[in-house]
Coordinates of C-alpha atoms in Angstrom, one line a residue:
M1 CA -27.4 2.8 27.3
G2 CA -24.5 2.6 24.7
H3 CA -21.2 4.7 24.0
S4 CA -20.2 7.8 23.8
T5 CA -20.2 8.6 19.8
K6 CA -18.2 11.3 20.4
K7 CA -14.6 11.2 20.0
L8 CA -11.6 12.6 22.5
N9 CA -10.2 15.6 21.4
L10 CA -6.4 14.2 23.5
A11 CA -4.4 16.8 21.5
G12 CA -1.6 18.9 23.7
Q13 CA -2.6 16.5 26.6
R14 CA 0.1 14.9 28.8
F15 CA 0.4 11.2 30.1
G16 CA 3.1 10.9 31.7
K17 CA 5.9 10.9 30.1
L18 CA 4.4 11.3 27.4
T19 CA 2.9 13.9 24.9
V20 CA -0.5 14.1 22.4
L21 CA 0.8 15.2 19.6
E22 CA -2.0 14.8 17.1
P23 CA -3.9 11.1 16.1
A24 CA -2.9 8.1 14.5
E25 CA -4.1 5.1 11.8
N26 CA -6.9 3.5 14.1
I27 CA -6.2 -0.3 15.1
G28 CA -9.3 -1.8 15.0
S29 CA -12.0 0.5 15.4
K30 CA -10.2 1.4 18.3
T31 CA -9.0 5.7 17.9
V32 CA -4.7 5.7 18.4
W33 CA -3.0 9.3 18.9
R34 CA 0.5 10.2 18.0
C35 CA 2.9 11.2 20.5
R36 CA 5.9 12.5 22.0
C37 CA 8.1 10.7 24.7
D38 CA 9.7 12.7 27.3
C39 CA 13.3 11.0 25.7
G40 CA 12.1 12.2 21.9
K41 CA 10.7 8.8 20.3
E42 CA 7.3 8.9 19.5
V43 CA 5.0 6.3 19.8
A44 CA 1.5 5.7 18.8
V45 CA -0.9 4.5 21.8
K46 CA -4.8 3.9 22.4
T47 CA -6.4 6.4 23.8
C48 CA -7.9 3.8 26.3
Y49 CA -4.3 2.6 27.3
L50 CA -4.0 6.7 28.1
R51 CA -6.3 7.0 29.8
S52 CA -6.0 4.3 32.2
G53 CA -2.6 4.5 32.2
H54 CA -1.7 1.0 30.5
V55 CA 1.2 3.0 29.2
V56 CA 3.4 6.6 29.8
S57 CA 6.0 6.2 27.9
C58 CA 7.8 4.5 25.2
G59 CA 9.7 2.6 27.4
C60 CA 12.4 3.9 27.5
A61 CA 12.3 4.0 31.5
L62 CA 11.8 0.9 31.8
P63 CA 14.1 -2.1 32.0
Q64 CA 16.0 -1.1 34.5
G65 CA 14.4 -0.2 37.2
R66 CA 10.5 -1.6 35.8
S67 CA 8.2 -1.1 38.2
C68 CA 5.4 -3.1 38.7
G69 CA 1.0 -3.1 38.3
L70 CA 0.1 -1.3 34.9
A71 CA 2.8 1.0 34.0
S72 CA 5.1 -1.2 33.5
L73 CA 3.2 -3.1 31.0
T74 CA 4.6 -3.1 27.8
Y75 CA 2.3 -2.0 24.7
V76 CA 3.2 -2.9 20.9
D77 CA 0.2 -1.9 17.7
G78 CA -2.0 -3.1 20.9
T79 CA -0.7 -6.3 21.9
C80 CA 1.0 -6.5 25.7
V81 CA 4.3 -7.9 25.9
E82 CA 4.3 -10.0 29.3
M83 CA 1.1 -11.1 29.1
L84 CA 2.2 -13.3 25.0
R85 CA 5.3 -13.9 27.7
A86 CA 2.9 -15.8 30.3
R87 CA 0.5 -17.5 28.4
T88 CA -1.6 -17.8 30.9
V89 CA -5.3 -19.4 30.9
R90 CA -8.0 -17.2 31.9
R91 CA -10.4 -17.7 35.3
N92 CA -13.4 -17.9 33.0
N93 CA -11.8 -20.5 29.8
T94 CA -13.9 -23.5 30.6
S95 CA -11.4 -25.9 28.1
G96 CA -8.3 -25.4 28.8
V97 CA -6.1 -23.4 25.5
P98 CA -6.4 -20.0 24.8
G99 CA -8.7 -19.0 22.6
V100 CA -10.2 -22.7 22.5
D101 CA -14.4 -22.8 22.8
W102 CA -17.6 -24.5 22.9
R103 CA -20.0 -23.6 20.9
P104 CA -23.3 -26.1 22.0
S105 CA -25.6 -24.4 19.2
K106 CA -22.8 -25.4 16.6
G107 CA -21.7 -29.3 18.3
T108 CA -18.5 -28.3 18.0
W109 CA -14.8 -26.0 18.5
R110 CA -14.0 -22.4 17.5
A111 CA -11.0 -21.5 17.4
S112 CA -9.4 -17.6 17.8
I113 CA -6.0 -15.6 18.5
C114 CA -5.6 -12.3 19.9
F115 CA -3.4 -9.4 17.6
K116 CA -2.2 -5.5 17.6
G117 CA -6.2 -5.1 19.0
K118 CA -8.1 -7.8 16.2
R119 CA -9.5 -10.9 16.7
H120 CA -8.5 -13.8 13.3
Y121 CA -11.2 -17.0 14.0
L122 CA -8.6 -19.9 12.5
G123 CA -12.2 -22.6 12.7
S124 CA -14.4 -24.7 13.8
Y125 CA -13.5 -27.8 14.4
H126 CA -15.6 -31.0 15.6
R127 CA -12.8 -32.7 17.6
F128 CA -11.0 -30.3 20.4
E129 CA -7.3 -31.9 19.5
D130 CA -8.2 -30.7 16.0
A131 CA -9.6 -26.7 17.5
V132 CA -6.6 -27.2 20.3
Q133 CA -4.0 -27.2 16.5
A134 CA -5.1 -24.3 14.5
R135 CA -4.4 -22.7 18.1
K136 CA -1.5 -23.6 18.9
R137 CA 0.1 -23.1 15.4
A138 CA -1.4 -19.7 15.2
E139 CA 0.6 -18.3 18.6
R140 CA 3.4 -19.8 17.1
E141 CA 3.2 -18.9 13.8
L142 CA 2.1 -14.9 15.2
H143 CA 3.0 -13.9 18.6
D144 CA 6.3 -16.1 18.7
E145 CA 7.4 -14.3 15.6
F146 CA 6.2 -10.7 17.2
L147 CA 8.4 -12.2 20.9
S148 CA 11.4 -12.9 19.4
Q149 CA 11.3 -9.9 16.8
F150 CA 10.2 -7.7 20.1
A151 CA 13.6 -9.6 22.2
L152 CA 16.3 -8.5 18.9
S153 CA 14.9 -5.3 18.6
G154 CA 15.6 -4.6 22.2
E155 CA 19.0 -5.9 22.3
K156 CA 19.9 -3.8 19.2
K157 CA 18.9 -0.4 21.9
M158 CA 20.6 -2.1 24.5
K159 CA 23.9 -2.8 22.4
Q160 CA 23.7 0.8 20.3
P161 CA 27.1 3.1 22.1
A162 CA 25.6 5.7 23.9
G163 CA 26.0 8.8 22.2

């Protein structure tokens, strides 16, 4: 049985500190909503993150007294900051390197990376080392740049004088 094609209307509903205002531009095939936090900041959040409880605020309540569990994860443009920082290898990974898998039908290693809700294919390689190198290069260009920009924006917010 497939997923329902009926689009949910979340306008006016509350999820934690967020009130849904209106639909925003989709991220890939995922529906995104413009929400206003109780602190006044507006953020765009995917439907699935609102309904699952992954995102319950703009992040204003998290820096000093971070809670544990799903509500404590920070999502920016569909990307979980904590998961990028952790650089963990999933339990079902067979190569030992995230985003690198063996394609037996083609006899090649495939490299890919997910970022901001989209999977980017980095190529197919006959040598495992070449696929790993492509993945590591993409991590530096996408993930590391994103994390450094996120850290800088967080520092600027914390250094701003109270109004």
